[in-house]
Amino acid sequence: MLKKRIIPIQLLNGGRLVKSIEFGGFRDVGDPVKSSSVYNSQFADELILLNVAREPRSIASLLDVVVEVSKVSFMPLAIGGGIASSHDAAALIRNGADKVVMNTVAYRNLNVITETANRFGSQAVIVSIDVRWDPSMNDYVLYSNCGMTTEHVTLEQHIGRVIGAGAGEIMVQSIDRDGSMSGFDTKLINRAMAVSPAPVIGAGGSGNYDQLREAFLETGVSALACGSLFNFSDSNPLRAKAFLANYGLPFKKV
């Protein structure tokens, strides 16, 4: 049985870590290097670090950070935010990232996924999909550009395209649940799971261990990404995995 994963997700803005609510209302939550070192000591399975600065959208602010984070963190690092080309992806991997996270570019140029996967392997490419529920359409709507641009493609169509281009993992994030600590959108995760042959990471809404248990058991998702749970409570990845192991969920032994 494949091991489940608990992945802290950190948002970088202007050199500092922030936490958002529905992709806005940023609150400062610390230093990226110190925080990453703490997660490393708490046996997080992986770490996701995303640049959410609105302007400029580039990897420039990520490069120095990933070098420093990789010095204190020995878990797999997934880095993204502002990737516009396979050269950007390669630069992040050369400087310490194990995986890259692509979002907006996955709608604009699938070749960036293909070129990166061909060079570093599909396991090095995560495509992040930001989604909001639209009551008027009675369906989910996809967004790019930090949740500011509507994309006119269905979740199923987009997952099919990026997997076909070479993506090795999908992260599906609920904008509605972001920062709410109200639990994961299991309906959204199940929609992604139904069409993705690649592992899926669920994100958005982590608030307590019971919500993690429900999301894992109700969806079979490979991993859950958590921000607020670890930023605004005394929870940590080690405690979360110990709790979840009591329900028969398999995690890497530490």
PDB file of C-alpha atoms in Angstrom, residues 6-230:
ATOM      1  CA  ILE A   6       1.262  15.211   5.169  1.00  0.00           C
ATOM      2  CA  ILE A   7       2.783  18.222   3.399  1.00  0.00           C
ATOM      3  CA  PRO A   8       3.144  21.675   4.991  1.00  0.00           C
ATOM      4  CA  ILE A   9       2.454  24.357   2.418  1.00  0.00           C
ATOM      5  CA  GLN A  10       4.215  27.708   2.825  1.00  0.00           C
ATOM      6  CA  LEU A  11       3.402  30.905   0.952  1.00  0.00           C
ATOM      7  CA  LEU A  12       6.175  33.390   0.211  1.00  0.00           C
ATOM      8  CA  ASN A  13       5.531  37.101  -0.290  1.00  0.00           C
ATOM      9  CA  GLY A  14       8.322  39.667  -0.213  1.00  0.00           C
ATOM     10  CA  GLY A  15      10.752  37.326   1.483  1.00  0.00           C
ATOM     11  CA  ARG A  16       8.367  36.482   4.325  1.00  0.00           C
ATOM     12  CA  LEU A  17       5.939  33.653   4.876  1.00  0.00           C
ATOM     13  CA  VAL A  18       2.272  34.642   4.816  1.00  0.00           C
ATOM     14  CA  LYS A  19      -1.054  32.902   5.276  1.00  0.00           C
ATOM     15  CA  SER A  20      -4.036  33.820   3.144  1.00  0.00           C
ATOM     16  CA  ILE A  21      -7.813  33.627   3.299  1.00  0.00           C
ATOM     17  CA  GLU A  22      -9.369  32.831  -0.087  1.00  0.00           C
ATOM     18  CA  PHE A  23      -6.047  33.852  -1.672  1.00  0.00           C
ATOM     19  CA  GLY A  24      -6.080  37.326  -0.055  1.00  0.00           C
ATOM     20  CA  GLY A  25      -5.818  39.065   3.320  1.00  0.00           C
ATOM     21  CA  PHE A  26      -2.222  37.994   3.900  1.00  0.00           C
ATOM     22  CA  ARG A  27      -0.957  37.592   7.470  1.00  0.00           C
ATOM     23  CA  ASP A  28       2.754  37.369   8.254  1.00  0.00           C
ATOM     24  CA  VAL A  29       3.609  33.985   9.776  1.00  0.00           C
ATOM     25  CA  GLY A  30       7.392  33.976   9.857  1.00  0.00           C
ATOM     26  CA  ASP A  31      10.719  33.370   8.204  1.00  0.00           C
ATOM     27  CA  PRO A  32      10.851  30.720   5.447  1.00  0.00           C
ATOM     28  CA  VAL A  33      14.223  29.264   6.426  1.00  0.00           C
ATOM     29  CA  LYS A  34      13.473  28.961  10.148  1.00  0.00           C
ATOM     30  CA  SER A  35      10.027  27.553   9.475  1.00  0.00           C
ATOM     31  CA  SER A  36      11.377  24.982   7.022  1.00  0.00           C
ATOM     32  CA  SER A  37      13.969  23.885   9.569  1.00  0.00           C
ATOM     33  CA  VAL A  38      11.218  23.324  12.141  1.00  0.00           C
ATOM     34  CA  TYR A  39       9.163  21.245   9.690  1.00  0.00           C
ATOM     35  CA  ASN A  40      12.250  19.186   8.930  1.00  0.00           C
ATOM     36  CA  SER A  41      12.657  18.390  12.639  1.00  0.00           C
ATOM     37  CA  GLN A  42       8.971  17.423  12.817  1.00  0.00           C
ATOM     38  CA  PHE A  43       9.386  14.784  10.084  1.00  0.00           C
ATOM     39  CA  ALA A  44       7.137  16.374   7.466  1.00  0.00           C
ATOM     40  CA  ASP A  45       6.968  14.083   4.437  1.00  0.00           C
ATOM     41  CA  GLU A  46       7.571  16.912   1.987  1.00  0.00           C
ATOM     42  CA  LEU A  47       7.446  20.701   1.880  1.00  0.00           C
ATOM     43  CA  ILE A  48       5.701  22.947  -0.644  1.00  0.00           C
ATOM     44  CA  LEU A  49       6.862  26.554  -0.988  1.00  0.00           C
ATOM     45  CA  LEU A  50       4.925  28.858  -3.301  1.00  0.00           C
ATOM     46  CA  ASN A  51       5.658  32.443  -4.304  1.00  0.00           C
ATOM     47  CA  VAL A  52       2.329  34.318  -4.093  1.00  0.00           C
ATOM     48  CA  ALA A  53       3.650  37.843  -4.714  1.00  0.00           C
ATOM     49  CA  ARG A  54       1.359  39.453  -7.289  1.00  0.00           C
ATOM     50  CA  GLU A  55       4.035  41.553  -8.961  1.00  0.00           C
ATOM     51  CA  PRO A  56       6.344  40.690 -10.499  1.00  0.00           C
ATOM     52  CA  ARG A  57       5.362  37.103 -11.314  1.00  0.00           C
ATOM     53  CA  SER A  58       8.746  35.452 -11.707  1.00  0.00           C
ATOM     54  CA  ILE A  59      10.973  32.960  -9.929  1.00  0.00           C
ATOM     55  CA  ALA A  60      13.537  35.608  -8.937  1.00  0.00           C
ATOM     56  CA  SER A  61      12.415  35.816  -5.314  1.00  0.00           C
ATOM     57  CA  LEU A  62      12.371  32.021  -5.044  1.00  0.00           C
ATOM     58  CA  LEU A  63      15.918  31.298  -6.138  1.00  0.00           C
ATOM     59  CA  ASP A  64      17.740  32.659  -3.087  1.00  0.00           C
ATOM     60  CA  VAL A  65      15.145  31.213  -0.734  1.00  0.00           C
ATOM     61  CA  VAL A  66      15.326  27.682  -2.139  1.00  0.00           C
ATOM     62  CA  VAL A  67      19.112  27.673  -1.752  1.00  0.00           C
ATOM     63  CA  GLU A  68      18.843  28.587   1.934  1.00  0.00           C
ATOM     64  CA  VAL A  69      15.893  26.299   2.641  1.00  0.00           C
ATOM     65  CA  SER A  70      17.663  23.329   1.067  1.00  0.00           C
ATOM     66  CA  LYS A  71      20.509  23.802   3.557  1.00  0.00           C
ATOM     67  CA  VAL A  72      18.228  23.160   6.553  1.00  0.00           C
ATOM     68  CA  SER A  73      15.627  20.845   5.062  1.00  0.00           C
ATOM     69  CA  PHE A  74      16.314  17.258   4.034  1.00  0.00           C
ATOM     70  CA  MET A  75      12.797  16.324   2.958  1.00  0.00           C
ATOM     71  CA  PRO A  76      11.680  16.675  -0.671  1.00  0.00           C
ATOM     72  CA  LEU A  77      11.082  20.318  -1.600  1.00  0.00           C
ATOM     73  CA  ALA A  78       8.439  21.373  -4.136  1.00  0.00           C
ATOM     74  CA  ILE A  79       8.844  24.975  -5.271  1.00  0.00           C
ATOM     75  CA  GLY A  80       6.614  27.108  -7.492  1.00  0.00           C
ATOM     76  CA  GLY A  81       5.037  30.444  -8.251  1.00  0.00           C
ATOM     77  CA  GLY A  82       5.930  32.419 -11.342  1.00  0.00           C
ATOM     78  CA  ILE A  83       7.396  29.607 -13.448  1.00  0.00           C
ATOM     79  CA  ALA A  84       7.110  30.695 -17.077  1.00  0.00           C
ATOM     80  CA  SER A  85       9.456  28.303 -18.899  1.00  0.00           C
ATOM     81  CA  SER A  86      11.317  25.032 -18.621  1.00  0.00           C
ATOM     82  CA  HIS A  87      14.441  27.131 -17.999  1.00  0.00           C
ATOM     83  CA  ASP A  88      12.775  28.540 -14.874  1.00  0.00           C
ATOM     84  CA  ALA A  89      11.913  25.033 -13.718  1.00  0.00           C
ATOM     85  CA  ALA A  90      15.463  23.854 -14.333  1.00  0.00           C
ATOM     86  CA  ALA A  91      16.907  26.799 -12.408  1.00  0.00           C
ATOM     87  CA  LEU A  92      14.802  25.952  -9.340  1.00  0.00           C
ATOM     88  CA  ILE A  93      15.800  22.281  -9.484  1.00  0.00           C
ATOM     89  CA  ARG A  94      19.478  23.124  -9.939  1.00  0.00           C
ATOM     90  CA  ASN A  95      19.292  25.351  -6.847  1.00  0.00           C
ATOM     91  CA  GLY A  96      17.750  22.780  -4.530  1.00  0.00           C
ATOM     92  CA  ALA A  97      14.163  21.982  -5.488  1.00  0.00           C
ATOM     93  CA  ASP A  98      13.242  18.328  -5.910  1.00  0.00           C
ATOM     94  CA  LYS A  99       9.967  19.178  -7.643  1.00  0.00           C
ATOM     95  CA  VAL A 100       8.473  22.234  -9.295  1.00  0.00           C
ATOM     96  CA  VAL A 101       4.879  23.401  -9.006  1.00  0.00           C
ATOM     97  CA  MET A 102       3.262  24.852 -12.138  1.00  0.00           C
ATOM     98  CA  ASN A 103      -0.070  26.628 -12.328  1.00  0.00           C
ATOM     99  CA  THR A 104      -0.659  29.459 -14.806  1.00  0.00           C
ATOM    100  CA  VAL A 105       1.900  28.206 -17.325  1.00  0.00           C
ATOM    101  CA  ALA A 106       0.056  24.869 -17.462  1.00  0.00           C
ATOM    102  CA  TYR A 107      -2.862  26.668 -19.143  1.00  0.00           C
ATOM    103  CA  ARG A 108      -0.657  28.678 -21.503  1.00  0.00           C
ATOM    104  CA  ASN A 109       2.069  26.307 -22.668  1.00  0.00           C
ATOM    105  CA  LEU A 110       1.904  22.563 -22.062  1.00  0.00           C
ATOM    106  CA  ASN A 111       5.361  22.208 -23.599  1.00  0.00           C
ATOM    107  CA  VAL A 112       6.852  23.598 -20.387  1.00  0.00           C
ATOM    108  CA  ILE A 113       5.485  20.550 -18.552  1.00  0.00           C
ATOM    109  CA  THR A 114       6.706  18.178 -21.253  1.00  0.00           C
ATOM    110  CA  GLU A 115      10.194  19.652 -21.481  1.00  0.00           C
ATOM    111  CA  THR A 116      10.629  19.625 -17.699  1.00  0.00           C
ATOM    112  CA  ALA A 117       9.310  16.064 -17.366  1.00  0.00           C
ATOM    113  CA  ASN A 118      11.547  14.841 -20.177  1.00  0.00           C
ATOM    114  CA  ARG A 119      14.589  16.368 -18.514  1.00  0.00           C
ATOM    115  CA  PHE A 120      13.957  15.604 -14.835  1.00  0.00           C
ATOM    116  CA  GLY A 121      11.211  12.971 -14.855  1.00  0.00           C
ATOM    117  CA  SER A 122       7.448  13.274 -14.423  1.00  0.00           C
ATOM    118  CA  GLN A 123       7.824  12.910 -10.651  1.00  0.00           C
ATOM    119  CA  ALA A 124       9.476  16.343 -10.632  1.00  0.00           C
ATOM    120  CA  VAL A 125       6.381  18.133 -12.007  1.00  0.00           C
ATOM    121  CA  ILE A 126       3.360  19.013  -9.887  1.00  0.00           C
ATOM    122  CA  VAL A 127       0.522  20.889 -11.560  1.00  0.00           C
ATOM    123  CA  SER A 128      -1.448  22.978  -9.076  1.00  0.00           C
ATOM    124  CA  ILE A 129      -5.107  23.660  -9.898  1.00  0.00           C
ATOM    125  CA  ASP A 130      -6.924  26.456  -8.030  1.00  0.00           C
ATOM    126  CA  VAL A 131     -10.690  25.985  -7.959  1.00  0.00           C
ATOM    127  CA  ARG A 132     -13.722  27.877  -6.704  1.00  0.00           C
ATOM    128  CA  TRP A 133     -17.336  26.688  -6.555  1.00  0.00           C
ATOM    129  CA  ASP A 134     -19.673  28.808  -8.711  1.00  0.00           C
ATOM    130  CA  PRO A 135     -23.306  28.510  -7.510  1.00  0.00           C
ATOM    131  CA  SER A 136     -24.647  30.146 -10.682  1.00  0.00           C
ATOM    132  CA  MET A 137     -23.055  27.416 -12.792  1.00  0.00           C
ATOM    133  CA  ASN A 138     -23.539  24.703 -10.191  1.00  0.00           C
ATOM    134  CA  ASP A 139     -19.989  23.619 -10.910  1.00  0.00           C
ATOM    135  CA  TYR A 140     -16.366  24.293 -10.117  1.00  0.00           C
ATOM    136  CA  VAL A 141     -14.486  27.027 -11.967  1.00  0.00           C
ATOM    137  CA  LEU A 142     -10.712  26.981 -12.431  1.00  0.00           C
ATOM    138  CA  TYR A 143      -8.494  30.023 -11.856  1.00  0.00           C
ATOM    139  CA  SER A 144      -4.908  30.940 -12.665  1.00  0.00           C
ATOM    140  CA  ASN A 145      -2.647  33.900 -11.856  1.00  0.00           C
ATOM    141  CA  CYS A 146      -3.042  33.622  -8.063  1.00  0.00           C
ATOM    142  CA  GLY A 147      -6.777  33.150  -8.370  1.00  0.00           C
ATOM    143  CA  MET A 148      -7.315  36.316 -10.418  1.00  0.00           C
ATOM    144  CA  THR A 149      -7.915  34.894 -13.912  1.00  0.00           C
ATOM    145  CA  THR A 150     -10.820  32.624 -14.852  1.00  0.00           C
ATOM    146  CA  GLU A 151      -9.930  29.649 -17.030  1.00  0.00           C
ATOM    147  CA  HIS A 152     -12.608  28.313 -19.391  1.00  0.00           C
ATOM    148  CA  VAL A 153     -11.819  24.628 -19.092  1.00  0.00           C
ATOM    149  CA  THR A 154     -13.296  21.958 -16.856  1.00  0.00           C
ATOM    150  CA  LEU A 155     -11.383  20.280 -14.077  1.00  0.00           C
ATOM    151  CA  GLU A 156     -11.499  16.979 -15.914  1.00  0.00           C
ATOM    152  CA  GLN A 157     -10.297  18.483 -19.193  1.00  0.00           C
ATOM    153  CA  HIS A 158      -7.400  20.286 -17.551  1.00  0.00           C
ATOM    154  CA  ILE A 159      -6.232  17.264 -15.587  1.00  0.00           C
ATOM    155  CA  GLY A 160      -6.340  15.176 -18.760  1.00  0.00           C
ATOM    156  CA  ARG A 161      -4.247  17.712 -20.651  1.00  0.00           C
ATOM    157  CA  VAL A 162      -1.537  18.188 -18.033  1.00  0.00           C
ATOM    158  CA  ILE A 163      -1.218  14.456 -17.347  1.00  0.00           C
ATOM    159  CA  GLY A 164      -0.924  13.906 -21.077  1.00  0.00           C
ATOM    160  CA  ALA A 165       1.818  16.533 -21.196  1.00  0.00           C
ATOM    161  CA  GLY A 166       3.831  14.714 -18.553  1.00  0.00           C
ATOM    162  CA  ALA A 167       2.779  15.986 -15.117  1.00  0.00           C
ATOM    163  CA  GLY A 168       3.503  13.427 -12.409  1.00  0.00           C
ATOM    164  CA  GLU A 169       1.273  14.815  -9.676  1.00  0.00           C
ATOM    165  CA  ILE A 170      -1.796  17.025  -9.292  1.00  0.00           C
ATOM    166  CA  MET A 171      -2.475  19.434  -6.442  1.00  0.00           C
ATOM    167  CA  VAL A 172      -6.094  20.585  -6.320  1.00  0.00           C
ATOM    168  CA  GLN A 173      -6.769  23.546  -4.049  1.00  0.00           C
ATOM    169  CA  SER A 174     -10.110  24.987  -2.965  1.00  0.00           C
ATOM    170  CA  ILE A 175      -9.998  28.781  -3.016  1.00  0.00           C
ATOM    171  CA  ASP A 176     -13.237  28.839  -1.018  1.00  0.00           C
ATOM    172  CA  ARG A 177     -11.689  26.789   1.805  1.00  0.00           C
ATOM    173  CA  ASP A 178      -8.277  28.492   1.783  1.00  0.00           C
ATOM    174  CA  GLY A 179      -7.487  29.751   5.291  1.00  0.00           C
ATOM    175  CA  SER A 180     -10.936  28.826   6.588  1.00  0.00           C
ATOM    176  CA  MET A 181      -9.812  25.852   8.732  1.00  0.00           C
ATOM    177  CA  SER A 182     -13.276  24.425   7.956  1.00  0.00           C
ATOM    178  CA  GLY A 183     -12.146  21.148   6.409  1.00  0.00           C
ATOM    179  CA  PHE A 184     -11.215  19.966   2.934  1.00  0.00           C
ATOM    180  CA  ASP A 185     -13.586  20.014  -0.029  1.00  0.00           C
ATOM    181  CA  THR A 186     -13.837  16.235  -0.381  1.00  0.00           C
ATOM    182  CA  LYS A 187     -16.218  16.553  -3.326  1.00  0.00           C
ATOM    183  CA  LEU A 188     -13.552  18.500  -5.224  1.00  0.00           C
ATOM    184  CA  ILE A 189     -10.815  16.050  -4.277  1.00  0.00           C
ATOM    185  CA  ASN A 190     -12.958  13.108  -5.393  1.00  0.00           C
ATOM    186  CA  ARG A 191     -13.603  14.807  -8.744  1.00  0.00           C
ATOM    187  CA  ALA A 192      -9.855  15.071  -9.289  1.00  0.00           C
ATOM    188  CA  MET A 193      -9.203  11.538  -8.050  1.00  0.00           C
ATOM    189  CA  ALA A 194     -11.778  10.118 -10.472  1.00  0.00           C
ATOM    190  CA  VAL A 195      -9.832  11.253 -13.548  1.00  0.00           C
ATOM    191  CA  SER A 196      -6.197  11.474 -12.447  1.00  0.00           C
ATOM    192  CA  PRO A 197      -3.977   8.424 -12.891  1.00  0.00           C
ATOM    193  CA  ALA A 198      -1.274  10.391 -11.080  1.00  0.00           C
ATOM    194  CA  PRO A 199      -1.159  11.000  -7.303  1.00  0.00           C
ATOM    195  CA  VAL A 200      -3.367  13.835  -6.057  1.00  0.00           C
ATOM    196  CA  ILE A 201      -2.625  16.322  -3.264  1.00  0.00           C
ATOM    197  CA  GLY A 202      -5.653  17.977  -1.640  1.00  0.00           C
ATOM    198  CA  ALA A 203      -5.254  21.515  -0.307  1.00  0.00           C
ATOM    199  CA  GLY A 204      -7.361  24.220   1.294  1.00  0.00           C
ATOM    200  CA  GLY A 205      -9.227  24.081   4.605  1.00  0.00           C
ATOM    201  CA  SER A 206      -7.028  22.163   7.048  1.00  0.00           C
ATOM    202  CA  GLY A 207      -8.132  22.908  10.603  1.00  0.00           C
ATOM    203  CA  ASN A 208      -7.802  19.793  12.762  1.00  0.00           C
ATOM    204  CA  TYR A 209      -6.764  16.162  12.654  1.00  0.00           C
ATOM    205  CA  ASP A 210     -10.321  14.860  12.296  1.00  0.00           C
ATOM    206  CA  GLN A 211     -10.655  16.810   9.045  1.00  0.00           C
ATOM    207  CA  LEU A 212      -7.479  15.185   7.756  1.00  0.00           C
ATOM    208  CA  ARG A 213      -8.822  11.764   8.708  1.00  0.00           C
ATOM    209  CA  GLU A 214     -12.116  12.423   6.932  1.00  0.00           C
ATOM    210  CA  ALA A 215     -10.393  13.653   3.779  1.00  0.00           C
ATOM    211  CA  PHE A 216      -8.037  10.675   3.593  1.00  0.00           C
ATOM    212  CA  LEU A 217     -10.744   8.094   4.287  1.00  0.00           C
ATOM    213  CA  GLU A 218     -13.469   9.648   2.111  1.00  0.00           C
ATOM    214  CA  THR A 219     -11.307  10.275  -0.951  1.00  0.00           C
ATOM    215  CA  GLY A 220      -8.313   7.948  -0.879  1.00  0.00           C
ATOM    216  CA  VAL A 221      -6.165  10.983  -1.740  1.00  0.00           C
ATOM    217  CA  SER A 222      -2.402  10.448  -1.739  1.00  0.00           C
ATOM    218  CA  ALA A 223      -1.489  13.545   0.279  1.00  0.00           C
ATOM    219  CA  LEU A 224      -2.932  16.546   2.065  1.00  0.00           C
ATOM    220  CA  ALA A 225      -1.266  19.958   2.125  1.00  0.00           C
ATOM    221  CA  CYS A 226      -1.735  21.947   5.330  1.00  0.00           C
ATOM    222  CA  GLY A 227      -1.104  25.608   6.088  1.00  0.00           C
ATOM    223  CA  SER A 228      -3.355  27.088   8.773  1.00  0.00           C
ATOM    224  CA  LEU A 229      -3.432  23.858  10.794  1.00  0.00           C
ATOM    225  CA  PHE A 230       0.288  24.202  11.493  1.00  0.00           C
TER     226      PHE A 230
END
